[in-house]
Short mmCIF file of C-alpha atoms and ligand atoms in Angstrom, two decimals:
data_model
loop_
_atom_site.label_atom_id
_atom_site.label_comp_id
_atom_site.label_asym_id
_atom_site.label_seq_id
_atom_site.Cartn_x
_atom_site.Cartn_y
_atom_site.Cartn_z
CA MET A 372 -0.10 -65.22 -27.66
CA SER A 373 -0.64 -64.59 -23.66
CA PRO A 374 0.82 -61.54 -22.14
CA GLY A 375 3.77 -61.89 -19.85
CA LEU A 376 6.63 -64.88 -20.05
CA PRO A 377 7.48 -66.47 -23.28
CA ALA A 378 7.04 -70.35 -23.62
CA GLN A 379 8.19 -70.86 -26.94
CA ARG A 380 11.42 -72.55 -26.00
CA LEU A 381 9.67 -75.20 -23.87
CA ALA A 382 9.14 -78.88 -25.21
CA CYS A 383 6.71 -81.22 -23.84
CA PRO A 384 7.89 -83.11 -21.11
CA VAL A 385 5.54 -86.35 -21.52
CA ARG A 386 7.86 -89.49 -21.88
CA GLY A 387 9.19 -89.65 -25.65
CA CYS A 388 6.82 -86.57 -26.86
CA LEU A 389 9.36 -83.43 -26.91
CA GLN A 390 6.96 -81.49 -29.07
CA PRO A 391 7.27 -77.92 -28.87
CA LEU A 392 4.97 -76.51 -26.42
CA GLY A 393 2.97 -73.26 -27.50
CA TYR A 394 0.40 -70.98 -25.89
CA ALA A 395 -3.21 -72.32 -25.88
CA PRO A 396 -5.78 -69.66 -27.28
CA GLU A 397 -7.62 -69.34 -24.35
CA GLY A 398 -4.78 -67.54 -22.47
CA ARG A 399 -4.17 -67.71 -18.91
CA GLY A 400 -0.52 -69.01 -19.88
CA ARG A 401 -1.79 -72.47 -20.58
CA VAL A 402 0.54 -74.22 -23.20
CA PHE A 403 0.09 -77.39 -25.39
CA CYS A 404 1.89 -79.68 -27.40
CA GLY A 405 0.82 -80.91 -31.12
CA ARG A 406 -0.04 -84.26 -29.58
CA GLY A 407 -2.66 -82.45 -27.31
CA HIS A 408 -0.78 -82.75 -23.74
CA SER A 409 -1.09 -79.54 -22.00
CA PHE A 410 0.01 -77.79 -18.84
CA ASP A 411 -1.16 -74.88 -16.76
CA ARG A 412 0.83 -71.97 -15.70
CA ALA A 413 0.82 -71.68 -11.88
CA ARG A 414 -0.75 -68.27 -10.35
CA SER A 415 2.95 -67.06 -9.64
CA GLY A 416 3.92 -67.77 -13.23
CA TYR A 417 5.96 -70.91 -13.29
CA TYR A 418 5.15 -74.39 -15.22
CA ASN A 419 5.43 -77.51 -13.21
CA LEU A 420 6.53 -79.98 -15.74
CA LEU A 421 7.76 -82.66 -13.51
CA GLN A 422 6.43 -85.80 -14.73
CA PRO A 423 5.40 -88.62 -12.06
CA GLN A 424 8.19 -91.12 -13.38
CA ASP A 425 10.55 -88.29 -12.96
CA ARG A 426 10.02 -87.63 -9.26
CA ARG A 427 12.90 -89.16 -6.92
CA SER A 428 10.48 -88.46 -3.93
CA LYS A 429 7.41 -86.97 -2.81
CA SER A 430 9.12 -83.32 -2.49
CA PRO A 431 12.16 -83.87 -4.46
CA GLY A 432 15.13 -81.46 -4.47
CA ASP A 433 15.98 -78.76 -2.02
CA SER A 434 13.42 -78.03 0.76
CA LYS A 435 11.86 -74.51 1.84
CA THR A 436 14.30 -74.77 4.61
CA ALA A 437 17.42 -74.83 2.29
CA THR A 438 15.94 -72.60 -0.01
CA GLU A 439 15.58 -69.88 2.46
CA ALA A 440 18.97 -70.34 4.06
CA ARG A 441 20.38 -69.86 0.69
CA ARG A 442 18.33 -66.86 0.02
CA ARG A 443 19.56 -65.34 3.29
CA LEU A 444 23.32 -65.96 2.41
CA HIS A 445 22.91 -64.27 -1.13
CA ARG A 446 21.05 -61.26 0.50
CA ARG A 447 24.01 -60.86 3.27
CA GLY A 448 26.62 -60.70 0.20
CA PHE A 449 28.52 -63.87 0.66
CA THR A 450 27.91 -64.83 -3.16
CA GLN A 451 28.06 -61.47 -4.52
CA PRO A 452 31.81 -61.98 -5.89
CA LEU A 453 30.77 -64.98 -7.74
CA LEU A 454 27.77 -63.09 -9.28
CA ASP A 455 29.98 -60.21 -10.37
CA ALA A 456 32.40 -62.64 -12.03
CA LEU A 457 29.51 -64.56 -13.72
CA SER A 458 28.47 -61.29 -15.52
CA ALA A 459 31.99 -60.69 -17.06
CA PHE A 460 32.97 -64.32 -17.37
CA ALA A 461 29.81 -65.39 -19.22
CA ALA A 462 30.16 -62.59 -21.93
CA ILE A 463 26.43 -62.79 -22.66
CA GLU A 464 24.97 -60.22 -25.13
CA PRO A 465 21.79 -58.33 -24.10
CA GLY A 466 18.67 -60.24 -25.34
CA ALA A 467 20.71 -63.54 -25.62
CA SER A 468 18.74 -66.48 -24.32
CA ALA A 469 20.08 -68.16 -21.27
CA LEU A 470 19.06 -71.46 -19.50
CA ASP A 471 19.92 -71.92 -15.84
CA VAL A 472 19.63 -75.63 -15.14
CA GLY A 473 19.45 -76.28 -11.39
CA CYS A 474 18.65 -72.72 -10.89
CA GLY A 475 17.51 -73.11 -7.35
CA ASP A 476 15.83 -70.19 -5.86
CA GLY A 477 17.07 -68.14 -9.39
CA PHE A 478 19.60 -65.71 -7.48
CA TYR A 479 22.09 -65.90 -10.35
CA LEU A 480 19.71 -66.04 -13.50
CA GLY A 481 17.54 -63.37 -11.99
CA ALA A 482 20.07 -60.89 -11.25
CA LEU A 483 21.98 -61.57 -14.59
CA VAL A 484 18.18 -61.07 -16.16
CA GLU A 485 18.29 -57.73 -14.54
CA ALA A 486 21.53 -56.60 -15.14
CA LEU A 487 22.18 -57.74 -18.84
CA GLY A 488 18.57 -57.72 -20.28
CA LEU A 489 18.94 -61.57 -20.94
CA GLU A 490 15.81 -63.79 -21.89
CA GLY A 491 16.32 -65.84 -18.89
CA HIS A 492 14.62 -69.44 -18.24
CA GLY A 493 15.55 -71.43 -15.17
CA VAL A 494 14.73 -75.16 -14.31
CA ASP A 495 14.79 -76.71 -11.11
CA ILE A 496 13.41 -79.99 -9.34
CA SER A 497 12.38 -77.92 -6.14
CA LEU A 498 8.99 -76.61 -6.11
CA PRO A 499 9.63 -74.32 -3.23
CA ALA A 500 12.72 -72.81 -5.07
CA ILE A 501 10.98 -72.35 -8.23
CA GLU A 502 8.00 -70.68 -6.35
CA ALA A 503 10.43 -68.58 -4.79
CA ALA A 504 12.01 -67.62 -8.15
CA SER A 505 9.03 -67.03 -9.93
CA LYS A 506 7.86 -64.62 -7.16
CA ARG A 507 11.11 -62.61 -6.84
CA TYR A 508 12.22 -62.64 -10.66
CA PRO A 509 9.12 -62.42 -12.80
CA ALA A 510 10.74 -61.42 -15.91
CA ALA A 511 12.37 -64.55 -16.10
CA GLN A 512 10.51 -68.00 -17.11
CA TRP A 513 10.68 -70.65 -14.30
CA VAL A 514 9.91 -74.36 -14.62
CA VAL A 515 9.93 -77.52 -12.29
CA ALA A 516 11.18 -80.51 -13.96
CA ASN A 517 13.91 -83.32 -13.36
CA ALA A 518 17.27 -81.75 -15.45
CA ASP A 519 18.75 -85.28 -14.71
CA ARG A 520 16.36 -86.73 -17.37
CA THR A 521 15.49 -84.88 -20.87
CA LEU A 522 15.31 -81.25 -20.29
CA PRO A 523 11.86 -79.91 -21.35
CA TYR A 524 13.07 -77.26 -23.82
CA GLN A 525 13.67 -77.25 -27.43
CA THR A 526 16.65 -78.36 -29.22
CA GLN A 527 19.26 -75.57 -29.92
CA ALA A 528 17.18 -73.14 -28.21
CA PHE A 529 19.81 -71.41 -26.06
CA ASP A 530 22.90 -69.00 -26.43
CA ARG A 531 24.09 -70.10 -22.96
CA VAL A 532 23.21 -72.80 -20.52
CA LEU A 533 24.36 -72.22 -17.16
CA SER A 534 24.90 -74.89 -14.47
CA ILE A 535 25.99 -73.35 -10.87
CA ASN A 536 26.79 -75.69 -8.03
CA ALA A 537 24.52 -78.05 -9.63
CA ARG A 538 24.01 -81.30 -11.20
CA MET A 539 25.11 -81.97 -14.83
CA ASN A 540 23.82 -83.44 -17.63
CA PRO A 541 26.37 -83.19 -20.65
CA SER A 542 24.32 -84.53 -23.56
CA GLU A 543 21.17 -82.36 -22.80
CA PHE A 544 23.24 -79.38 -22.32
CA GLN A 545 24.52 -79.98 -25.40
CA ARG A 546 21.20 -80.68 -27.09
CA VAL A 547 19.49 -77.78 -26.13
CA LEU A 548 22.62 -75.12 -26.91
CA ARG A 549 22.91 -73.56 -30.31
CA PRO A 550 25.97 -74.54 -32.36
CA ALA A 551 29.38 -73.12 -31.23
CA ALA A 552 29.83 -71.13 -34.19
CA SER A 553 26.96 -68.79 -33.42
CA GLY A 554 28.70 -68.05 -29.96
CA ALA A 555 26.90 -70.53 -27.80
CA ARG A 556 28.61 -71.55 -24.60
CA LEU A 557 27.97 -73.37 -21.76
CA LEU A 558 29.00 -72.12 -17.96
CA VAL A 559 29.85 -74.49 -15.37
CA VAL A 560 30.42 -73.21 -11.69
CA LEU A 561 31.86 -75.61 -9.26
CA PRO A 562 32.73 -75.34 -5.69
CA ALA A 563 36.45 -74.91 -5.66
CA ALA A 564 38.72 -77.15 -3.46
CA ASP A 565 39.10 -74.63 -0.77
CA ASP A 566 35.25 -73.72 -0.69
CA LEU A 567 34.07 -73.72 2.75
CA CYS A 568 37.20 -75.26 4.10
CA GLU A 569 37.13 -74.09 7.32
CA LEU A 570 33.83 -75.69 7.88
CA ARG A 571 34.28 -79.12 5.83
CA GLY A 572 37.69 -79.84 7.01
CA SER A 573 40.40 -80.81 4.65
CA GLY A 574 40.83 -83.39 2.00
CA ARG A 575 38.36 -81.90 -0.74
CA ILE A 576 38.77 -83.34 -4.02
CA ASP A 577 39.38 -81.06 -7.15
CA ARG A 578 36.32 -81.47 -9.47
CA VAL A 579 37.66 -79.57 -12.27
CA GLU A 580 39.34 -82.17 -13.84
CA ARG A 581 36.75 -84.96 -13.23
CA THR A 582 34.18 -82.40 -14.83
CA VAL A 583 36.19 -81.50 -18.02
CA THR A 584 36.68 -85.47 -18.66
CA GLU A 585 33.01 -85.98 -17.95
CA PHE A 586 31.81 -83.21 -20.53
CA ALA A 587 34.52 -84.36 -23.10
CA PRO A 588 32.30 -86.20 -25.38
CA HIS A 589 30.06 -83.09 -25.86
CA PHE A 590 31.96 -80.28 -24.99
CA GLU A 591 35.75 -78.70 -25.10
CA LEU A 592 37.05 -76.30 -22.39
CA ALA A 593 37.59 -72.77 -23.44
CA GLU A 594 38.40 -70.95 -20.45
CA ARG A 595 38.36 -71.27 -16.54
CA ARG A 596 38.76 -69.01 -14.01
CA TYR A 597 38.61 -69.05 -10.06
CA VAL A 598 36.81 -66.87 -8.00
CA GLY A 599 37.15 -66.53 -4.12
CA HIS A 600 36.97 -64.67 -0.92
CA SER A 601 36.88 -64.93 2.62
CA ALA A 602 34.06 -63.36 5.08
CA CYS A 603 33.59 -63.48 8.67
CA LEU A 604 30.49 -65.40 9.47
CA ASP A 605 28.58 -65.18 12.64
CA ALA A 606 26.92 -68.07 14.27
CA GLU A 607 23.54 -67.60 12.23
CA ALA A 608 25.16 -67.56 8.76
CA ILE A 609 27.22 -70.62 9.54
CA ASP A 610 24.07 -72.29 10.34
CA ASP A 611 22.75 -70.96 7.05
CA VAL A 612 25.54 -72.48 5.20
CA ARG A 613 24.93 -75.72 7.08
CA LEU A 614 21.34 -75.63 5.84
CA ALA A 615 22.03 -74.91 2.41
CA ILE A 616 24.41 -77.36 1.64
CA TYR A 617 22.84 -80.22 3.44
CA ARG A 618 21.97 -83.10 1.36
CA PRO A 619 21.05 -86.68 2.78
CA GLY A 620 23.43 -89.25 1.96
CA ASP A 621 26.27 -86.63 1.00
CA PRO A 622 29.01 -87.24 3.48
CA GLU A 623 30.66 -83.98 2.32
CA SER A 624 27.50 -81.83 3.34
CA SER A 625 27.06 -83.20 6.93
CA VAL A 626 30.81 -81.93 8.28
CA ILE A 627 29.47 -78.65 9.73
CA GLU A 628 28.75 -78.98 13.48
CA PRO A 629 25.79 -76.86 14.70
CA ASN A 630 26.76 -73.79 17.36
CA ILE A 631 30.48 -73.50 16.45
CA GLY A 632 30.41 -69.76 16.80
CA SER A 633 31.51 -67.12 14.31
CA ARG A 634 34.52 -67.38 12.23
CA SER A 635 36.39 -66.38 9.02
CA VAL A 636 34.99 -68.80 5.95
CA ARG A 637 36.32 -68.99 2.69
CA PHE A 638 33.86 -69.10 -0.31
CA ALA A 639 35.57 -70.11 -3.53
CA TRP A 640 34.51 -71.19 -7.01
CA ASP A 641 35.89 -72.51 -10.28
CA LEU A 642 34.19 -71.27 -13.38
CA LEU A 643 34.51 -73.14 -16.74
CA LEU A 644 33.17 -71.92 -19.96
CA PHE A 645 32.73 -74.70 -22.51
CA ARG A 646 32.53 -74.67 -26.30
CA PRO A 647 29.93 -77.24 -27.52
CA LEU A 648 31.04 -79.94 -30.07
CA ALA A 649 29.00 -80.24 -33.18
CA MET A 650 25.96 -82.13 -32.89
CA GLU A 651 26.73 -84.76 -35.42
CA GLU A 652 29.76 -85.86 -33.64
CA VAL A 653 27.48 -87.13 -31.01
CA PRO A 654 25.22 -90.28 -31.54
CA GLY A 655 21.61 -89.61 -30.60
CA THR A 656 20.27 -86.52 -29.30
CA PHE A 657 18.01 -87.44 -26.37
CA ALA A 658 19.41 -88.17 -22.74
CA SER A 659 19.15 -91.83 -21.69
CA GLU A 660 16.87 -92.55 -18.94
ZN1 ZN B 1042 3.36 -83.70 -25.92
#
């Protein structure tokens, strides 16, 4: 076994394979499956398991600009209340395995690993985001893959799955979680209806009900909590919010005008803790393409 990060929860990302990946004997973190597919570990420690057919574009996911803007917002403390709430709400035992799907630059998972001694795994489709995560938080394992498709992890590998302001894949979240009786839970964080309301304008939809309905075939809601605070943002911070949330084609993300000066801004999240339903209640265990 190579020194460094554990890979034993990874599964082969080649279409239809999903065999467990193990370390190759020559070391250097290279992993391979029983069918002979193999993957190198990047110098900064992550695995790029993104398959050609799972790319949406040449450089999918968040850009370097968006990743850096988000990092500056984290560093200035605007997301600290969410991080504090996560530690308590997720109720994770030290040493438990946690997968953060759509982890971005790894801010939340990395901090939880350091604070709680978790075995942390993060996956995101953005190469710049995963590069930043693996440099900043070497104690966790970071993977580039398309989390909208089959997750490159073994079935029932995790005690917690986290989805923080990210896209969701309910059937795959259920597949990679251990059974509910073992205490396994899914934690979903959504932007609340009043999140960034001063910048986005009114008429934002409440996503909680829609999310609970979408997850109902695979999960039942166990608990929910609201976390919010207001902060005075200068022009630079507002510009970073704009860069961090902009997504081409998303009308909600393009409301913020540049150069609007400083103002008080609300940050707010809905936290949903879900219990997985028993796997046999669900036909098939693989996400459809
Ligand atoms: Zn394979």
